[in-house]
């Protein structure tokens, strides 16, 4: 390969490709990363609901919990240590009642409340093994629950895994514009498209008259999304029922159509 351009000047080196090969027992078609600016905004809930939406629509679906130090996905789906199968060659993800495949650090420890106190190279190493050592089987959509922010772990995911798109989760109290701009910046750097924004805890619905009450004032998310030219996938109300289903391992039993907007934004796969 020539190291000079057509004028004889030196060409910049090609950036290294950090992508790693998936386990040979995996055929994952599309990988979607779910990100947020900070914790507690409902990113894991949105990841779980996205997976439930995809499964209900007939897709082979998986969730990789990359929020290693605060893993909540197994709890939302009611799976645990006992659901994981390990052989000498590879690990098989846990499978939920409707057939969603789940892998999380929490599945590797018998005690779900044991903290993961690891330095970041160990964490990123473990995460890579979720890709190289887990036989995911055939998956149409894999949703990755990312840790909040733009640290080492998100960087590892974007550099190592073939991410096809990003979903940004915000709440009305968030500095939405800043978070969206940061996500767009990271997406651009990583050459991955932002598929859209989900505004969680957007409003509460009056149980008597059905009126939408905007606790934090009118939402700015549509305005910001329009400015940045990205779609708003969903605006999800604060719903105590949802928290109850999620927190009790019944994510798949929660009936809602909040995530229907995914149909418009997810990269297509053939069923
Ligand atoms: P994150 O992944 O951003 O830290 P989680 O999805 O774990 O956030 O949500 C934090 C808590 O808020 C959980 O107990 C969850 O059930 C609850 N929660 C999230 N979204 C909603 C909502 N729209 N309505 C009610 N509770 C919610």
XYZ file of N, CA and C and ligand atoms in Angstrom:
840
model
N 0.843 -1.198 0.000
C 0.000 0.000 0.000
C 0.883 1.255 0.000
N 0.562 2.220 -0.845
C 1.372 3.425 -0.935
C 1.188 4.292 0.308
N 2.324 4.863 0.793
C 2.231 5.741 1.962
C 2.221 7.203 1.530
N 2.178 7.421 0.179
C 2.170 8.797 -0.331
C 0.918 9.041 -1.152
N 0.483 10.290 -1.169
C -0.670 10.588 -2.010
C -0.189 10.889 -3.429
N -1.139 11.278 -4.304
C -0.773 11.454 -5.717
C 0.225 12.588 -5.934
N 0.358 13.494 -4.918
C 1.330 14.584 -5.044
C 2.666 14.255 -4.383
N 2.788 13.020 -3.916
C 4.050 12.617 -3.291
C 4.134 12.975 -1.817
N 3.071 13.602 -1.279
C 3.086 13.970 0.142
C 2.691 12.753 0.983
N 3.183 12.697 2.231
C 2.843 11.512 3.049
C 1.354 11.461 3.379
N 0.798 10.256 3.287
C -0.618 10.065 3.640
C -0.715 9.804 5.141
N -1.798 10.273 5.798
C -1.948 9.921 7.224
C -2.170 8.426 7.358
N -1.658 7.834 8.438
C -1.843 6.380 8.578
C -3.322 6.020 8.702
N -3.689 4.841 8.226
C -5.067 4.370 8.368
C -5.323 4.080 9.842
N -6.434 4.600 10.396
C -6.685 4.308 11.808
C -6.825 2.810 12.053
N -6.297 2.325 13.175
C -6.378 0.886 13.424
C -7.835 0.438 13.569
N -8.118 -0.781 13.150
C -9.463 -1.326 13.290
C -9.474 -2.227 14.519
N -10.242 -1.807 15.533
C -10.265 -2.563 16.789
C -11.384 -3.599 16.833
N -12.121 -3.735 15.734
C -13.258 -4.659 15.775
C -12.795 -6.084 16.082
N -13.572 -6.756 16.914
C -13.201 -8.130 17.267
C -14.238 -9.091 16.678
N -13.801 -10.314 16.452
C -14.712 -11.295 15.849
C -15.684 -11.845 16.880
N -16.929 -12.000 16.423
C -17.941 -12.598 17.294
C -17.653 -14.079 17.463
N -18.228 -14.665 18.469
C -18.116 -16.119 18.672
C -18.648 -16.837 17.434
N -18.102 -17.985 17.130
C -18.569 -18.650 15.898
C -19.997 -19.198 16.028
N -20.486 -19.211 17.247
C -21.880 -19.615 17.461
C -22.844 -18.436 17.431
N -22.392 -17.290 16.915
C -23.265 -16.110 16.861
C -23.503 -15.669 15.427
N -24.746 -15.247 15.159
C -25.043 -14.583 13.892
C -25.944 -13.398 14.226
N -25.306 -12.278 14.587
C -26.050 -11.098 15.041
C -26.152 -10.119 13.872
N -27.389 -9.806 13.462
C -27.540 -8.989 12.254
C -27.405 -7.491 12.542
N -28.117 -6.994 13.559
C -28.038 -5.559 13.854
C -27.798 -5.326 15.341
N -26.884 -4.403 15.611
C -26.538 -4.087 16.997
C -26.912 -2.627 17.276
N -27.738 -2.431 18.292
C -28.231 -1.091 18.619
C -27.791 -0.738 20.037
N -27.076 0.379 20.183
C -26.613 0.802 21.510
C -27.591 1.817 22.093
N -27.980 1.608 23.357
C -28.898 2.542 24.021
C -28.084 3.340 25.039
N -28.028 4.655 24.857
C -27.136 5.487 25.671
C -27.920 6.577 26.413
N -27.283 7.105 27.467
C -27.866 8.254 28.168
C -26.725 9.086 28.729
N -27.051 10.315 29.135
C -26.018 11.196 29.670
C -25.662 10.840 31.105
N -26.677 10.415 31.857
C -26.435 10.052 33.260
C -27.307 8.866 33.643
N -27.082 8.342 34.858
C -27.855 7.177 35.302
C -29.239 7.571 35.802
N -30.111 6.587 35.881
C -31.422 6.805 36.487
C -32.472 7.428 35.592
N -32.157 7.595 34.310
C -33.135 8.240 33.416
C -34.064 7.218 32.737
N -33.785 5.941 32.976
C -34.633 4.906 32.393
C -34.026 4.243 31.172
N -32.709 4.335 31.048
C -32.036 3.738 29.879
C -32.237 2.223 29.831
N -32.076 1.570 30.987
C -32.247 0.111 31.003
C -33.703 -0.257 30.717
N -34.627 0.529 31.238
C -36.042 0.259 30.976
C -36.330 0.395 29.482
N -35.769 1.428 28.855
C -35.987 1.626 27.420
C -35.332 0.495 26.620
N -34.156 0.057 27.072
C -33.493 -1.078 26.406
C -34.403 -2.306 26.481
N -34.921 -2.553 27.686
C -35.781 -3.732 27.879
C -37.044 -3.603 27.027
N -37.659 -2.432 27.025
C -38.895 -2.262 26.248
C -38.636 -2.373 24.745
N -37.458 -1.929 24.318
C -37.115 -2.052 22.894
C -37.002 -3.523 22.516
N -36.357 -4.285 23.415
C -36.202 -5.723 23.145
C -37.567 -6.405 23.135
N -38.414 -6.022 24.067
C -39.754 -6.619 24.126
C -40.521 -6.275 22.841
N -40.401 -5.032 22.405
C -41.080 -4.611 21.164
C -40.599 -5.479 19.989
N -39.279 -5.634 19.888
C -38.722 -6.396 18.751
C -39.192 -7.849 18.795
N -39.195 -8.422 19.992
C -39.601 -9.824 20.130
C -41.082 -9.984 19.771
N -41.896 -9.039 20.262
C -43.342 -9.104 19.960
C -43.597 -8.989 18.463
N -42.675 -8.321 17.786
C -42.845 -8.159 16.342
C -42.167 -9.276 15.553
N -41.793 -10.315 16.250
C -41.330 -11.522 15.569
C -39.844 -11.609 15.329
N -39.080 -10.690 15.885
C -37.625 -10.724 15.639
C -36.908 -11.548 16.711
N -35.844 -12.217 16.299
C -34.940 -12.862 17.263
C -34.197 -11.721 17.952
N -34.289 -11.692 19.259
C -33.839 -10.490 19.970
C -32.895 -10.851 21.119
N -31.930 -9.963 21.348
C -30.992 -10.165 22.455
C -30.721 -8.847 23.155
N -30.344 -8.938 24.411
C -29.913 -7.753 25.151
C -28.560 -8.056 25.774
N -27.585 -7.201 25.470
C -26.307 -7.299 26.149
C -26.244 -6.167 27.168
N -26.037 -6.530 28.410
C -25.982 -5.534 29.477
C -24.536 -5.080 29.631
N -24.236 -3.917 29.056
C -22.860 -3.408 29.147
C -22.723 -2.414 30.299
N -23.826 -2.227 31.032
C -23.771 -1.353 32.208
C -23.224 -2.215 33.350
N -21.906 -2.504 33.236
C -21.305 -3.571 34.035
C -21.371 -3.305 35.537
N -21.198 -2.048 35.910
C -21.174 -1.808 37.359
C -22.578 -1.540 37.922
N -23.560 -1.345 37.055
C -24.935 -1.192 37.538
C -25.900 -2.018 36.700
N -25.636 -3.332 36.623
C -26.413 -4.145 35.688
C -27.839 -4.416 36.187
N -28.846 -4.018 35.427
C -30.213 -4.229 35.907
C -31.060 -5.033 34.927
N -30.506 -5.362 33.762
C -31.307 -6.054 32.741
C -31.809 -7.434 33.205
N -30.936 -8.293 33.798
C -31.446 -9.612 34.206
C -32.637 -9.497 35.152
N -32.551 -8.528 36.059
C -33.628 -8.350 37.045
C -34.939 -7.991 36.334
N -34.849 -7.169 35.304
C -36.059 -6.747 34.595
C -36.743 -7.906 33.879
N -35.919 -8.889 33.468
C -36.478 -10.034 32.753
C -36.623 -11.272 33.642
N -36.274 -11.124 34.891
C -36.435 -12.252 35.821
C -35.533 -13.435 35.515
N -34.326 -13.157 34.985
C -33.378 -14.260 34.768
C -32.187 -14.102 35.721
N -31.527 -15.201 35.992
C -30.413 -15.160 36.944
C -29.327 -16.158 36.605
N -28.392 -16.255 37.517
C -27.219 -17.120 37.422
C -27.567 -18.527 36.911
N -28.673 -19.047 37.447
C -29.067 -20.436 37.121
C -29.481 -20.592 35.654
N -29.760 -19.487 34.967
C -30.239 -19.584 33.578
C -29.115 -19.588 32.542
N -27.898 -19.384 33.024
C -26.759 -19.341 32.115
C -26.200 -20.747 31.910
N -25.833 -21.050 30.672
C -25.237 -22.365 30.433
C -23.804 -22.161 29.939
N -22.867 -22.800 30.599
C -21.466 -22.661 30.191
C -20.908 -24.025 29.802
N -20.202 -24.070 28.677
C -19.483 -25.285 28.321
C -17.996 -24.922 28.305
N -17.161 -25.869 27.983
C -15.729 -25.539 27.944
C -15.431 -24.551 26.832
N -16.220 -24.626 25.760
C -15.938 -23.770 24.596
C -16.551 -22.373 24.706
N -17.763 -22.296 25.229
C -18.433 -20.992 25.203
C -19.517 -20.892 26.267
N -20.081 -19.683 26.321
C -21.208 -19.411 27.227
C -22.455 -19.239 26.372
N -23.592 -19.731 26.864
C -24.856 -19.461 26.183
C -25.626 -18.442 27.009
N -26.233 -17.440 26.338
C -26.954 -16.424 27.112
C -28.170 -17.024 27.813
N -28.636 -16.334 28.835
C -29.890 -16.744 29.477
C -31.027 -16.426 28.510
N -32.100 -17.195 28.577
C -33.250 -16.942 27.699
C -34.473 -16.640 28.548
N -35.176 -15.572 28.199
C -36.341 -15.144 28.987
C -37.585 -15.938 28.574
N -38.704 -15.669 29.213
C -39.921 -16.453 28.933
C -40.386 -16.340 27.480
N -40.152 -15.178 26.841
C -40.583 -15.069 25.443
C -39.438 -15.315 24.462
N -38.273 -15.690 24.995
C -37.169 -16.063 24.105
C -36.174 -14.955 23.806
N -36.136 -13.932 24.653
C -35.103 -12.894 24.477
C -33.822 -13.391 25.154
N -32.712 -13.262 24.435
C -31.439 -13.737 24.999
C -30.768 -12.600 25.781
N -30.267 -12.936 26.942
C -29.711 -11.894 27.824
C -28.335 -12.306 28.329
N -27.406 -11.352 28.280
C -26.099 -11.582 28.896
C -25.741 -10.364 29.737
N -25.288 -10.633 30.932
C -24.986 -9.539 31.855
C -23.972 -10.020 32.866
N -23.207 -9.084 33.398
C -22.254 -9.444 34.439
C -22.975 -10.045 35.640
N -24.183 -9.582 35.876
C -24.954 -10.082 37.010
C -25.302 -11.564 36.892
N -25.259 -12.076 35.663
C -25.560 -13.494 35.481
C -24.358 -14.359 35.862
N -23.213 -13.713 35.992
C -22.002 -14.478 36.288
C -21.734 -14.592 37.784
N -22.469 -13.814 38.563
C -22.266 -13.897 40.008
C -23.526 -14.482 40.641
N -23.321 -15.392 41.571
C -24.464 -16.039 42.231
C -25.269 -15.011 43.015
N -24.519 -14.042 43.542
C -25.151 -13.064 44.412
C -25.402 -11.811 43.576
N -26.681 -11.512 43.262
C -26.937 -10.427 42.300
C -26.580 -9.048 42.840
N -26.471 -8.925 44.169
C -26.127 -7.600 44.699
C -24.635 -7.472 45.013
N -23.842 -8.478 44.567
C -22.390 -8.361 44.778
C -21.844 -7.272 43.846
N -21.066 -6.330 44.375
C -20.561 -5.261 43.511
C -19.451 -5.755 42.589
N -19.377 -5.164 41.404
C -18.248 -5.461 40.516
C -17.222 -4.358 40.758
N -16.165 -4.711 41.514
C -15.151 -3.688 41.826
C -13.909 -4.026 41.017
N -13.942 -3.626 39.775
C -12.856 -3.944 38.856
C -12.338 -2.669 38.225
N -11.059 -2.709 37.885
C -10.509 -1.583 37.130
C -10.966 -1.690 35.686
N -10.934 -0.532 35.022
C -11.594 -0.510 33.714
C -11.009 -1.464 32.662
N -9.680 -1.762 32.638
C -9.230 -2.737 31.635
C -9.855 -4.113 31.859
N -10.118 -4.450 33.114
C -10.732 -5.754 33.407
C -12.186 -5.722 32.933
N -12.846 -4.611 33.198
C -14.251 -4.491 32.776
C -14.359 -4.561 31.249
N -13.522 -3.800 30.571
C -13.625 -3.803 29.105
C -13.237 -5.178 28.541
N -12.322 -5.857 29.219
C -11.939 -7.208 28.792
C -13.135 -8.157 28.914
N -13.837 -8.042 30.040
C -14.999 -8.913 30.270
C -16.071 -8.632 29.221
N -16.247 -7.361 28.940
C -17.267 -6.976 27.961
C -16.957 -7.562 26.573
N -15.695 -7.510 26.210
C -15.314 -8.078 24.910
C -15.645 -9.563 24.868
N -15.493 -10.216 26.024
C -15.815 -11.649 26.072
C -17.312 -11.905 25.860
N -18.126 -10.901 26.168
C -19.563 -11.043 25.881
C -19.790 -11.198 24.372
N -18.853 -10.732 23.608
C -18.953 -10.816 22.145
C -18.202 -12.039 21.607
N -17.011 -12.282 22.184
C -16.170 -13.354 21.625
C -16.501 -14.734 22.193
N -16.938 -14.773 23.455
C -17.090 -16.079 24.123
C -18.540 -16.503 24.307
N -19.480 -15.598 23.984
C -20.889 -15.949 24.137
C -21.440 -16.367 22.779
N -22.046 -17.556 22.752
C -22.665 -18.030 21.504
C -24.106 -17.527 21.499
N -24.321 -16.423 20.802
C -25.633 -15.753 20.826
C -26.654 -16.451 19.917
N -26.177 -17.307 19.026
C -27.100 -17.922 18.068
C -27.549 -16.896 17.039
N -28.733 -17.130 16.482
C -29.223 -16.227 15.445
C -30.008 -15.079 16.081
N -29.549 -13.849 15.854
C -30.181 -12.669 16.471
C -30.428 -11.621 15.393
N -31.672 -11.132 15.292
C -31.959 -10.040 14.350
C -31.516 -8.704 14.946
N -31.990 -8.434 16.177
C -31.615 -7.183 16.852
C -31.008 -7.472 18.219
N -29.798 -6.950 18.419
C -29.211 -6.983 19.758
C -29.196 -5.551 20.290
N -29.827 -5.350 21.446
C -29.809 -4.034 22.086
C -28.762 -4.060 23.192
N -27.895 -3.062 23.193
C -26.856 -3.005 24.234
C -27.189 -1.891 25.224
N -27.375 -2.278 26.473
C -27.601 -1.302 27.532
C -26.242 -0.749 27.935
N -25.973 0.489 27.526
C -24.648 1.072 27.733
C -24.557 1.737 29.104
N -23.362 1.807 29.678
C -23.244 2.611 30.889
C -23.419 4.081 30.523
N -23.882 4.925 31.440
C -24.061 6.331 31.098
C -22.737 7.022 30.769
N -22.818 8.041 29.947
C -21.635 8.847 29.657
C -20.820 8.342 28.477
N -19.584 8.829 28.409
C -18.744 8.535 27.241
C -17.372 7.994 27.663
N -17.353 7.143 28.673
C -16.081 6.627 29.197
C -15.516 5.455 28.414
N -14.674 4.710 29.128
C -13.951 3.572 28.558
C -14.860 2.494 27.974
N -15.931 2.187 28.718
C -16.783 1.071 28.298
C -17.536 1.402 27.005
N -18.207 2.576 26.919
C -18.841 2.902 25.640
C -17.842 2.897 24.482
N -16.650 3.426 24.758
C -15.631 3.458 23.712
C -15.304 2.041 23.245
N -15.165 1.128 24.197
C -14.879 -0.275 23.851
C -15.996 -0.853 22.999
N -17.244 -0.577 23.401
C -18.374 -1.124 22.638
C -18.322 -0.602 21.202
N -18.163 0.713 21.049
C -18.190 1.284 19.694
C -16.999 0.842 18.853
N -15.848 0.671 19.516
C -14.670 0.287 18.737
C -14.619 -1.206 18.434
N -15.179 -2.004 19.344
C -14.995 -3.450 19.205
C -16.158 -4.164 18.534
N -17.381 -3.626 18.727
C -18.564 -4.315 18.212
C -19.107 -3.573 16.980
N -19.765 -4.305 16.089
C -20.276 -3.649 14.872
C -21.613 -2.943 15.139
N -21.550 -1.804 15.834
C -22.786 -1.105 16.215
C -23.408 -0.439 14.977
N -24.718 -0.675 14.799
C -25.409 -0.140 13.616
C -26.161 1.151 13.899
N -26.431 1.437 15.162
C -27.182 2.655 15.460
C -27.252 2.893 16.959
N -27.569 4.163 17.285
C -27.612 4.567 18.696
C -28.994 5.135 19.008
N -29.534 4.759 20.152
C -30.765 5.376 20.652
C -30.383 6.172 21.894
N -30.777 7.444 21.933
C -30.428 8.305 23.057
C -31.648 8.449 23.972
N -31.441 8.176 25.265
C -32.537 8.314 26.225
C -32.284 9.549 27.088
N -33.297 10.410 27.169
C -33.178 11.609 28.016
C -34.452 11.734 28.855
N -34.413 12.659 29.799
C -35.632 13.014 30.534
C -35.791 14.534 30.437
N -36.984 15.049 30.754
C -37.163 16.499 30.622
C -36.239 17.300 31.545
N -35.807 16.689 32.671
C -34.924 17.454 33.573
C -33.497 17.512 33.044
N -33.191 16.628 32.107
C -31.823 16.587 31.562
C -31.497 17.859 30.790
N -30.204 18.114 30.668
C -29.781 19.169 29.750
C -29.782 18.509 28.371
N -30.996 18.412 27.811
C -31.204 17.567 26.640
C -30.282 17.953 25.486
N -30.221 19.256 25.256
C -29.435 19.704 24.114
C -27.976 19.247 24.224
N -27.430 19.394 25.441
C -26.029 19.022 25.632
C -25.838 17.509 25.453
N -26.760 16.745 26.033
C -26.633 15.285 25.955
C -26.748 14.806 24.509
N -27.708 15.405 23.800
C -27.898 15.006 22.400
C -26.663 15.389 21.581
N -26.143 16.576 21.838
C -24.947 17.022 21.097
C -23.768 16.083 21.369
N -23.608 15.689 22.644
C -22.500 14.783 22.996
C -22.682 13.434 22.293
N -23.925 12.948 22.318
C -24.192 11.650 21.667
C -23.922 11.759 20.176
N -24.340 12.877 19.584
C -24.095 13.054 18.149
C -22.604 13.133 17.858
N -21.866 13.802 18.761
C -20.416 13.927 18.594
C -19.758 12.554 18.621
N -20.152 11.746 19.606
C -19.571 10.406 19.732
C -19.961 9.562 18.510
N -21.221 9.696 18.118
C -21.715 8.911 16.981
C -20.917 9.244 15.718
N -20.649 10.533 15.548
C -19.921 10.964 14.354
C -18.504 10.398 14.371
N -17.885 10.505 15.541
C -16.522 10.006 15.694
C -16.455 8.511 15.411
N -17.482 7.810 15.878
C -17.504 6.351 15.730
C -18.151 5.916 14.417
N -18.620 6.898 13.669
C -19.268 6.640 12.368
C -20.485 5.703 12.502
N -21.300 6.003 13.517
C -22.523 5.229 13.747
C -23.692 6.212 13.782
N -24.793 5.949 13.079
C -25.889 6.913 13.094
C -26.688 6.924 14.401
N -27.146 8.125 14.795
C -28.105 8.206 15.905
C -29.480 7.954 15.298
N -30.148 6.901 15.777
C -31.441 6.530 15.192
C -32.558 7.430 15.693
N -32.417 7.937 16.923
C -33.454 8.813 17.447
C -33.337 8.965 18.953
N -34.264 9.800 19.481
C -34.267 10.098 20.918
C -35.523 9.516 21.551
N -35.368 8.998 22.749
C -36.529 8.615 23.554
C -36.550 9.553 24.756
N -37.668 10.247 24.928
C -37.806 11.060 26.136
C -38.597 10.253 27.146
N -37.917 9.888 28.229
C -38.580 9.100 29.272
C -39.042 10.032 30.383
N -40.007 9.555 31.139
C -40.586 10.342 32.252
C -41.038 11.701 31.729
N -41.601 11.667 30.550
C -41.927 12.872 29.814
C -43.083 13.647 30.447
N -44.073 12.907 30.941
C -45.262 13.536 31.529
C -45.955 12.500 32.419
N -46.961 12.951 33.163
C -47.828 11.945 33.806
C -49.229 12.124 33.247
N -49.921 11.014 33.166
C -51.275 11.044 32.627
C -52.243 11.048 33.812
N -53.141 12.026 33.865
C -54.114 12.079 34.959
C -54.992 10.827 34.886
N -55.042 10.037 35.982
C -55.834 8.798 35.932
C -57.337 9.068 35.798
N -57.759 10.297 36.039
C -59.191 10.609 35.992
C -59.604 11.135 34.621
N -58.865 12.136 34.127
C -59.329 12.757 32.875
C -58.395 12.466 31.696
N -57.250 11.813 31.966
C -56.341 11.455 30.871
C -55.470 12.609 30.395
N -55.594 13.771 31.036
C -54.779 14.913 30.599
C -53.285 14.629 30.843
N -52.464 15.088 29.934
C -51.010 14.941 30.111
C -50.484 16.107 30.933
N -49.859 15.801 32.054
C -49.318 16.871 32.895
C -47.797 16.868 32.750
N -47.290 17.996 32.328
C -45.843 18.106 32.099
C -45.193 18.706 33.346
N -44.717 17.806 34.206
C -44.204 18.238 35.506
C -43.039 19.212 35.384
N -42.266 19.044 34.342
C -41.056 19.871 34.223
C -41.198 20.896 33.109
N -42.427 21.284 32.826
C -42.667 22.254 31.751
C -42.769 21.545 30.413
N -43.090 22.298 29.388
C -43.241 21.720 28.047
C -41.926 21.088 27.585
N -42.044 19.944 26.952
C -40.850 19.235 26.496
C -40.143 19.994 25.367
N -38.825 19.968 25.440
C -38.046 20.636 24.378
C -37.481 19.618 23.398
N -37.801 18.360 23.641
C -37.109 17.309 22.897
C -37.405 17.370 21.393
N -38.662 17.687 21.046
C -39.004 17.726 19.618
C -38.227 18.842 18.907
N -38.163 19.980 19.595
C -37.464 21.129 19.016
C -35.982 20.797 18.770
N -35.387 20.167 19.773
C -33.959 19.821 19.650
C -33.758 18.746 18.582
N -34.672 17.781 18.582
C -34.574 16.702 17.581
C -34.692 17.288 16.174
N -35.629 18.226 15.994
C -35.813 18.848 14.670
C -34.538 19.583 14.257
N -33.977 20.299 15.237
C -32.766 21.073 14.944
C -31.617 20.161 14.506
N -31.516 19.023 15.163
C -30.413 18.098 14.863
C -30.782 17.103 13.758
N -32.038 17.205 13.327
C -32.496 16.329 12.244
C -32.492 14.842 12.616
N -32.933 14.562 13.829
C -33.091 13.160 14.239
C -34.513 12.957 14.769
N -35.071 11.766 14.584
C -36.455 11.556 15.025
C -36.613 11.394 16.541
N -37.796 11.745 17.032
C -38.165 11.381 18.401
C -38.878 10.034 18.282
N -38.282 9.016 18.865
C -38.851 7.665 18.742
C -40.060 7.513 19.662
N -39.935 8.041 20.872
C -41.015 7.858 21.845
C -40.953 8.931 22.917
N -42.134 9.245 23.457
C -42.197 10.051 24.682
C -42.976 9.195 25.680
N -42.278 8.775 26.719
C -42.848 7.798 27.653
C -43.243 8.504 28.951
N -44.470 8.296 29.414
C -44.870 8.951 30.663
C -44.255 8.294 31.892
N -44.323 8.981 33.014
C -44.001 8.337 34.289
C -45.178 7.421 34.592
N -44.894 6.133 34.752
C -45.970 5.174 34.939
C -45.563 4.189 36.043
N -46.175 4.331 37.215
C -45.796 3.444 38.323
C -45.963 1.967 37.962
N -46.924 1.664 37.092
C -47.125 0.276 36.650
C -45.879 -0.247 35.951
N -45.337 0.615 35.094
C -44.146 0.224 34.337
C -43.007 -0.095 35.305
N -42.788 0.780 36.280
C -41.719 0.554 37.259
C -41.950 -0.775 37.964
N -43.201 -1.051 38.279
C -43.508 -2.273 39.003
C -43.207 -3.521 38.153
N -43.626 -3.501 36.888
C -43.323 -4.642 36.001
C -41.806 -4.811 35.844
N -41.140 -3.693 35.578
C -39.690 -3.748 35.324
C -38.938 -4.236 36.564
N -39.295 -3.677 37.691
C -38.526 -3.958 38.902
C -38.831 -5.345 39.471
N -39.899 -5.977 38.947
C -40.254 -7.316 39.434
C -40.011 -8.412 38.402
N -39.171 -8.120 37.428
C -38.775 -9.155 36.471
C -39.829 -9.497 35.442
N -40.781 -8.590 35.223
C -41.908 -8.896 34.330
C -41.942 -7.967 33.110
N -40.785 -7.547 32.652
C -40.730 -6.592 31.523
C -41.591 -7.063 30.348
N -41.630 -8.362 30.129
C -42.351 -8.880 28.957
C -43.871 -8.909 29.148
N -44.307 -8.692 30.364
C -45.753 -8.721 30.628
C -46.349 -7.315 30.584
N -45.491 -6.300 30.489
C -45.975 -4.916 30.482
C -46.491 -4.573 29.090
N -47.785 -4.271 29.018
C -48.394 -3.978 27.719
C -48.326 -2.479 27.453
N -47.688 -2.078 26.383
C -47.673 -0.659 26.008
C -47.297 -0.559 24.539
N -47.583 0.589 23.956
C -47.172 0.769 22.558
C -46.150 1.904 22.427
N -45.514 2.226 23.564
C -44.586 3.360 23.563
C -43.480 3.224 22.521
N -43.022 2.006 22.298
C -41.845 1.844 21.455
C -42.184 1.588 19.976
N -43.450 1.791 19.610
C -43.839 1.519 18.213
C -43.024 2.334 17.197
N -42.523 3.495 17.654
C -41.727 4.349 16.761
C -40.450 3.663 16.287
N -40.070 2.579 16.944
C -38.857 1.860 16.527
C -38.988 1.347 15.095
N -40.243 1.034 14.748
C -40.491 0.488 13.405
C -39.941 1.407 12.314
N -40.016 2.705 12.569
C -39.586 3.678 11.557
C -38.075 3.861 11.529
N -37.387 3.547 12.621
C -35.973 3.944 12.690
C -34.966 2.786 12.696
N -35.421 1.591 13.092
C -34.443 0.489 13.172
C -33.979 0.094 11.775
N -32.689 -0.188 11.635
C -32.223 -0.689 10.336
C -32.951 -1.995 10.025
N -33.337 -2.153 8.761
C -34.165 -3.319 8.435
C -33.397 -4.628 8.475
N -34.091 -5.673 8.925
C -33.564 -7.023 8.744
C -34.675 -7.859 8.133
N -34.288 -8.855 7.369
C -35.314 -9.696 6.782
C -35.773 -10.749 7.760
N -37.073 -10.870 7.889
C -37.599 -11.900 8.812
C -37.616 -13.254 8.160
P -31.045 3.768 34.067
O -30.787 2.541 33.268
O -31.006 5.011 33.218
O -30.195 3.901 35.287
P -33.533 2.470 34.850
O -34.168 2.028 33.591
O -32.818 1.448 35.685
O -32.566 3.713 34.589
O -34.661 3.195 35.705
C -34.423 3.697 37.018
C -35.692 3.477 37.859
O -36.740 4.295 37.332
C -36.213 2.047 37.814
O -36.727 1.713 39.071
C -37.334 2.081 36.771
O -38.333 1.121 36.995
C -37.866 3.486 36.983
N -38.448 4.052 35.741
C -37.825 4.219 34.566
N -38.651 4.777 33.658
C -39.844 4.957 34.295
C -41.115 5.484 33.895
N -41.328 5.953 32.665
N -42.113 5.502 34.812
C -41.897 5.030 36.077
N -40.731 4.535 36.522
C -39.702 4.496 35.645
